[in-house]
Structures are given as structure tokens and as C-alpha cells.
C-alpha atoms as a printed R data frame, in Angstrom:
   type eleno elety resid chain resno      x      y       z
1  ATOM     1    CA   UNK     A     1  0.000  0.000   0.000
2  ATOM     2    CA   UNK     A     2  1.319  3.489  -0.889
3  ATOM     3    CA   UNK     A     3  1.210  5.642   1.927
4  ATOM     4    CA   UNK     A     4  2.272  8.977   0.094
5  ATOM     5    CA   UNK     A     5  0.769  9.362  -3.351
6  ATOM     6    CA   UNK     A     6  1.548 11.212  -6.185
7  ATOM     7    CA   UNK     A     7 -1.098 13.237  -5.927
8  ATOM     8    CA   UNK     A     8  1.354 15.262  -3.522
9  ATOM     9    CA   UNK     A     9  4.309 15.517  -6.334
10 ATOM    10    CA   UNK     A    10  2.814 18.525  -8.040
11 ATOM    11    CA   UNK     A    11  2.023 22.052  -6.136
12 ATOM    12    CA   UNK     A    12 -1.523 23.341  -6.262
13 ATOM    13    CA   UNK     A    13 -0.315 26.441  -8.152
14 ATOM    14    CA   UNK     A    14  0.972 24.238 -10.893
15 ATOM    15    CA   UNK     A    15 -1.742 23.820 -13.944
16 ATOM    16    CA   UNK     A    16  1.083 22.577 -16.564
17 ATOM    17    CA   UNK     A    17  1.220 18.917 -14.683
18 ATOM    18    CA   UNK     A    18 -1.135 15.963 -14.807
19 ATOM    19    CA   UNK     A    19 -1.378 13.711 -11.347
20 ATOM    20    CA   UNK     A    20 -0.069 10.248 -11.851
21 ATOM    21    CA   UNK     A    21 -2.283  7.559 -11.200
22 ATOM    22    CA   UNK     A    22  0.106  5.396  -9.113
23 ATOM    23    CA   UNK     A    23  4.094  5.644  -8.857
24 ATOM    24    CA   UNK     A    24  4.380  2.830 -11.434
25 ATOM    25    CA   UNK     A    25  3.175  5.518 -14.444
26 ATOM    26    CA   UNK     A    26  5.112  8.018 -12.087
27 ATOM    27    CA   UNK     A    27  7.319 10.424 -14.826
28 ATOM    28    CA   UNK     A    28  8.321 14.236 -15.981
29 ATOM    29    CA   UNK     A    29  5.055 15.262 -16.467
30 ATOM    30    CA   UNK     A    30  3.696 13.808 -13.245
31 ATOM    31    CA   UNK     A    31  5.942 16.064 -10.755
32 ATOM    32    CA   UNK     A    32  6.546 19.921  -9.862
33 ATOM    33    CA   UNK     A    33  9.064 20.084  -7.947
34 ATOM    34    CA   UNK     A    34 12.890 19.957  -8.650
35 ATOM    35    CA   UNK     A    35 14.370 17.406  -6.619
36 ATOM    36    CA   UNK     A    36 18.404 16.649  -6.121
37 ATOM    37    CA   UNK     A    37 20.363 13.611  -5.564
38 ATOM    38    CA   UNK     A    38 23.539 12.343  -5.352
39 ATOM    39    CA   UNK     A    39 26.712 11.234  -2.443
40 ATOM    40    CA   UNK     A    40 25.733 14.903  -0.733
41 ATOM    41    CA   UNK     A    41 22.208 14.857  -0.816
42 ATOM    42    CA   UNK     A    42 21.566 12.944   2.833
43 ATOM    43    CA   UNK     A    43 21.131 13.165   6.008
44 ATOM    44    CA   UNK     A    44 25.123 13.622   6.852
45 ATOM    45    CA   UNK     A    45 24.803 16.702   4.840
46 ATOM    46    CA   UNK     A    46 21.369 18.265   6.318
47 ATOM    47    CA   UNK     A    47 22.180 21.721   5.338
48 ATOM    48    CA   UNK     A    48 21.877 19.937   1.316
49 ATOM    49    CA   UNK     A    49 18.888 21.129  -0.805
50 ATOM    50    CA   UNK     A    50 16.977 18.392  -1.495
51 ATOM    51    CA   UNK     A    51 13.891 19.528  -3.614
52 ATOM    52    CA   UNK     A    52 12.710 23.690  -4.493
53 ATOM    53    CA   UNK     A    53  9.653 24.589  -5.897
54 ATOM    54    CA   UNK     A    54 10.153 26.388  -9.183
55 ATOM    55    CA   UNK     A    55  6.809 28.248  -8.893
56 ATOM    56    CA   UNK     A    56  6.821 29.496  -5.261
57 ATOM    57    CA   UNK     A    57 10.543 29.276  -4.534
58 ATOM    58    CA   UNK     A    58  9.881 27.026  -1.610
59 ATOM    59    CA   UNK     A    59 13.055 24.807  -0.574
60 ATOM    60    CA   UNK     A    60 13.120 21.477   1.652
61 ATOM    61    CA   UNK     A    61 16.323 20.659   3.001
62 ATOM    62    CA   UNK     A    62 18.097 17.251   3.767
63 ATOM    63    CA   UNK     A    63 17.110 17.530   7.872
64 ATOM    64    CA   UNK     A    64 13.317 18.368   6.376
65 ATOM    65    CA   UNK     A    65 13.941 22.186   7.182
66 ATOM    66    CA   UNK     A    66 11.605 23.870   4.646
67 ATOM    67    CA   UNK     A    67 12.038 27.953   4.029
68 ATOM    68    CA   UNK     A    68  9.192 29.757   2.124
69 ATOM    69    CA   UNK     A    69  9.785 30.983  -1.101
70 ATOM    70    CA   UNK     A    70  8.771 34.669  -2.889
């Protein structure tokens, strides 16, 4: 059972993207936000942007520190 779904990928103010269904169609079109990986994106490295909002500025960070946008 999915606990988080898509749904929550794309912000409200968003009208360009289409909710997935389930994380199995999951793709580009399906998700909002820019999100980062790699070695420095974890929780050794909480000050690490992990995902921004491109519409609202909004950034979550690596210890789940989120700091409002515009």
C-alpha cells in the first residue's frame, strides 16, 4: 500500500502537470518540484537542498527544514 501518493508531487499552483495515477506511471510530467540527488544529498549533509519549488521558490532541506519561497 502506498502511503504517500503522487497526488502530492505537483504544487496546487501548478496547472502545466497531470497527477499520476500510481508511482508505477510516475514520470516528468507527473511532478513539480525539482528534486536533487547524489553522495551529498543525505542526512550527513542536512544543510543539502533536497527539492525547491520552481513556482513558489519554496526549498526542503536534507534535515526536512523547509524555508518559504517569494
Amino acid at each position: 500500500m502506498d502511503y504517500i501518493i503522487p497526488y502530492y508531487l505537483i504544487c496546487p499552483a501548478d496547472s502545466t502537470r497531470q497527477e499520476a495515477t500510481d508511482f508505477q506511471s510516475l514520470g516528468p510530467l507527473n511532478v513539480s518540484y525539482q528534486i536533487r540527488s547524489g553522495m551529498r544529498v543525505n542526512q550527513s549533509n542536512p544543510s543539502e537542498l533536497l527539492a525547491r519549488c520552481p513556482i513558489h521558490g519554496h526549498a526542503l532541506f536534507c534535515d526536512g527544514k523547509v524555508v518559504s519561497g517569494k
